[in-house]
Amino acid sequence: MHLNFINNSLIFKSLQKPIAIVSNSMNPTIYYWLNMEISKLIKPSQLSKEKLNNFNTIILVRYIPLRIIIDLFRLRKKLKIVLLIDDNLLDFNIFSELPFLYKIKIFFGIYCYKLFLHFFIDEIWVTNERLEKKIKKNVLKKDMNIKLLSFSNNRIYNPKKIFKIAYIGTSSHQLELYWLKSLFEQIQFEREDILIEIYLDKKWRRLYRHIPRVSILYPTNWETFHMNTLHSNVDVVLNPIINSNFNKYRSPTKFFDTTRLGAVGIYSNCAPFKNFIKDYKDGILLENDIEIWKKEIYHI
């Protein structure tokens, strides 16, 4: 068993590219312990034996996807396969204090492979010495190579610029939420630097949760909303209005919230905003065309 506390950049330089990081989603383990700029995050659902052949190194983060386990056995001689662990996931205890569903996730996600890791894993990377000692003592064969990663603190001090978009309507605005769902799906597919903030109840959360980089807040009373947004940092607030009998008689109240947030407001070019807002002075008036809204958002 070999323990090496090595600067992460030296470890990465020793890996043959291209490199794939395999995980269901971006997470703190990847963000703080791996250099994402040298690799590409791949979801297990996107992998196949053919696609695995396009890489020279595979880094499995925390869990081992069942759908590619056979391919990992077959391709070990062609690829370098690394397992990154930052919790005690290989010491399963059904009577532990962890939630039951999380125990099930751990068992089928990694623990059930514990005795077979040496057949398809070349190295295990850990993030603290106590975890390394635990694995060394109770789990792995003595010839399994373990490397202790150093902390990549540049992730804290050099954050990239985030562009924040908000919709501050309620879940009662059903027509608008269906329209925004399509808009947000396209925006988040095309951009990776946009964070969307929206208030949604349980029904709408289910319809929006597949969209990446969306912060979904639970609806609250207006007084709490007002206090919570006193110091909010929002770049753009979207205010679409879809033609309906109810919307014909609405007031331009959202204009005041948008102005209070200090954000650029984009509004549908119809009542109640059309005769209230001076275009490109008080806000931006647009027809309800997703391509037009995308183009305007990208130019702000």
PDB file of C-alpha atoms in Angstrom, residues 164-169 195-199 217 222-239 253-267 282:
ATOM      1  CA  LYS A 164     -27.847  35.660 -12.594  1.00  0.00           C
ATOM      2  CA  ILE A 165     -31.355  35.683 -14.043  1.00  0.00           C
ATOM      3  CA  ALA A 166     -34.491  35.716 -11.892  1.00  0.00           C
ATOM      4  CA  TYR A 167     -38.207  35.240 -12.343  1.00  0.00           C
ATOM      5  CA  ILE A 168     -40.134  36.549  -9.350  1.00  0.00           C
ATOM      6  CA  GLY A 169     -43.651  35.582 -10.349  1.00  0.00           C
ATOM      7  CA  LEU A 195     -27.688  30.879 -12.660  1.00  0.00           C
ATOM      8  CA  ILE A 196     -31.476  31.025 -12.728  1.00  0.00           C
ATOM      9  CA  GLU A 197     -33.459  31.840  -9.585  1.00  0.00           C
ATOM     10  CA  ILE A 198     -37.169  31.114  -9.433  1.00  0.00           C
ATOM     11  CA  TYR A 199     -39.934  30.566  -6.859  1.00  0.00           C
ATOM     12  CA  LEU A 217     -36.913  28.584  -3.903  1.00  0.00           C
ATOM     13  CA  TRP A 222     -44.415  38.982   0.311  1.00  0.00           C
ATOM     14  CA  GLU A 223     -42.937  40.438   3.498  1.00  0.00           C
ATOM     15  CA  THR A 224     -40.382  37.612   3.705  1.00  0.00           C
ATOM     16  CA  PHE A 225     -39.696  37.856  -0.036  1.00  0.00           C
ATOM     17  CA  HIS A 226     -39.134  41.600   0.314  1.00  0.00           C
ATOM     18  CA  MET A 227     -36.627  41.170   3.159  1.00  0.00           C
ATOM     19  CA  ASN A 228     -34.866  38.299   1.394  1.00  0.00           C
ATOM     20  CA  THR A 229     -34.323  40.381  -1.732  1.00  0.00           C
ATOM     21  CA  LEU A 230     -33.163  43.608  -0.098  1.00  0.00           C
ATOM     22  CA  HIS A 231     -29.542  42.765  -0.845  1.00  0.00           C
ATOM     23  CA  SER A 232     -29.972  40.377  -3.752  1.00  0.00           C
ATOM     24  CA  ASN A 233     -27.487  40.441  -6.593  1.00  0.00           C
ATOM     25  CA  VAL A 234     -29.523  39.871  -9.767  1.00  0.00           C
ATOM     26  CA  ASP A 235     -28.456  40.870 -13.280  1.00  0.00           C
ATOM     27  CA  VAL A 236     -31.718  40.346 -15.164  1.00  0.00           C
ATOM     28  CA  VAL A 237     -35.340  39.878 -14.114  1.00  0.00           C
ATOM     29  CA  LEU A 238     -37.666  38.343 -16.693  1.00  0.00           C
ATOM     30  CA  ASN A 239     -41.279  39.501 -16.792  1.00  0.00           C
ATOM     31  CA  THR A 253     -46.217  45.734 -10.064  1.00  0.00           C
ATOM     32  CA  LYS A 254     -43.293  43.517 -11.137  1.00  0.00           C
ATOM     33  CA  PHE A 255     -41.632  46.608 -12.601  1.00  0.00           C
ATOM     34  CA  PHE A 256     -41.173  48.005  -9.076  1.00  0.00           C
ATOM     35  CA  ASP A 257     -39.667  44.769  -7.751  1.00  0.00           C
ATOM     36  CA  THR A 258     -37.298  44.589 -10.730  1.00  0.00           C
ATOM     37  CA  THR A 259     -36.187  48.196 -10.226  1.00  0.00           C
ATOM     38  CA  ARG A 260     -35.730  47.646  -6.495  1.00  0.00           C
ATOM     39  CA  LEU A 261     -33.403  44.724  -7.238  1.00  0.00           C
ATOM     40  CA  GLY A 262     -31.265  46.974  -9.433  1.00  0.00           C
ATOM     41  CA  ALA A 263     -31.614  44.545 -12.309  1.00  0.00           C
ATOM     42  CA  VAL A 264     -32.243  44.966 -16.013  1.00  0.00           C
ATOM     43  CA  GLY A 265     -35.895  44.178 -16.618  1.00  0.00           C
ATOM     44  CA  ILE A 266     -37.103  42.383 -19.745  1.00  0.00           C
ATOM     45  CA  TYR A 267     -40.863  42.638 -20.269  1.00  0.00           C
ATOM     46  CA  ASP A 282     -36.990  51.880 -17.992  1.00  0.00           C
TER      47      ASP A 282
END
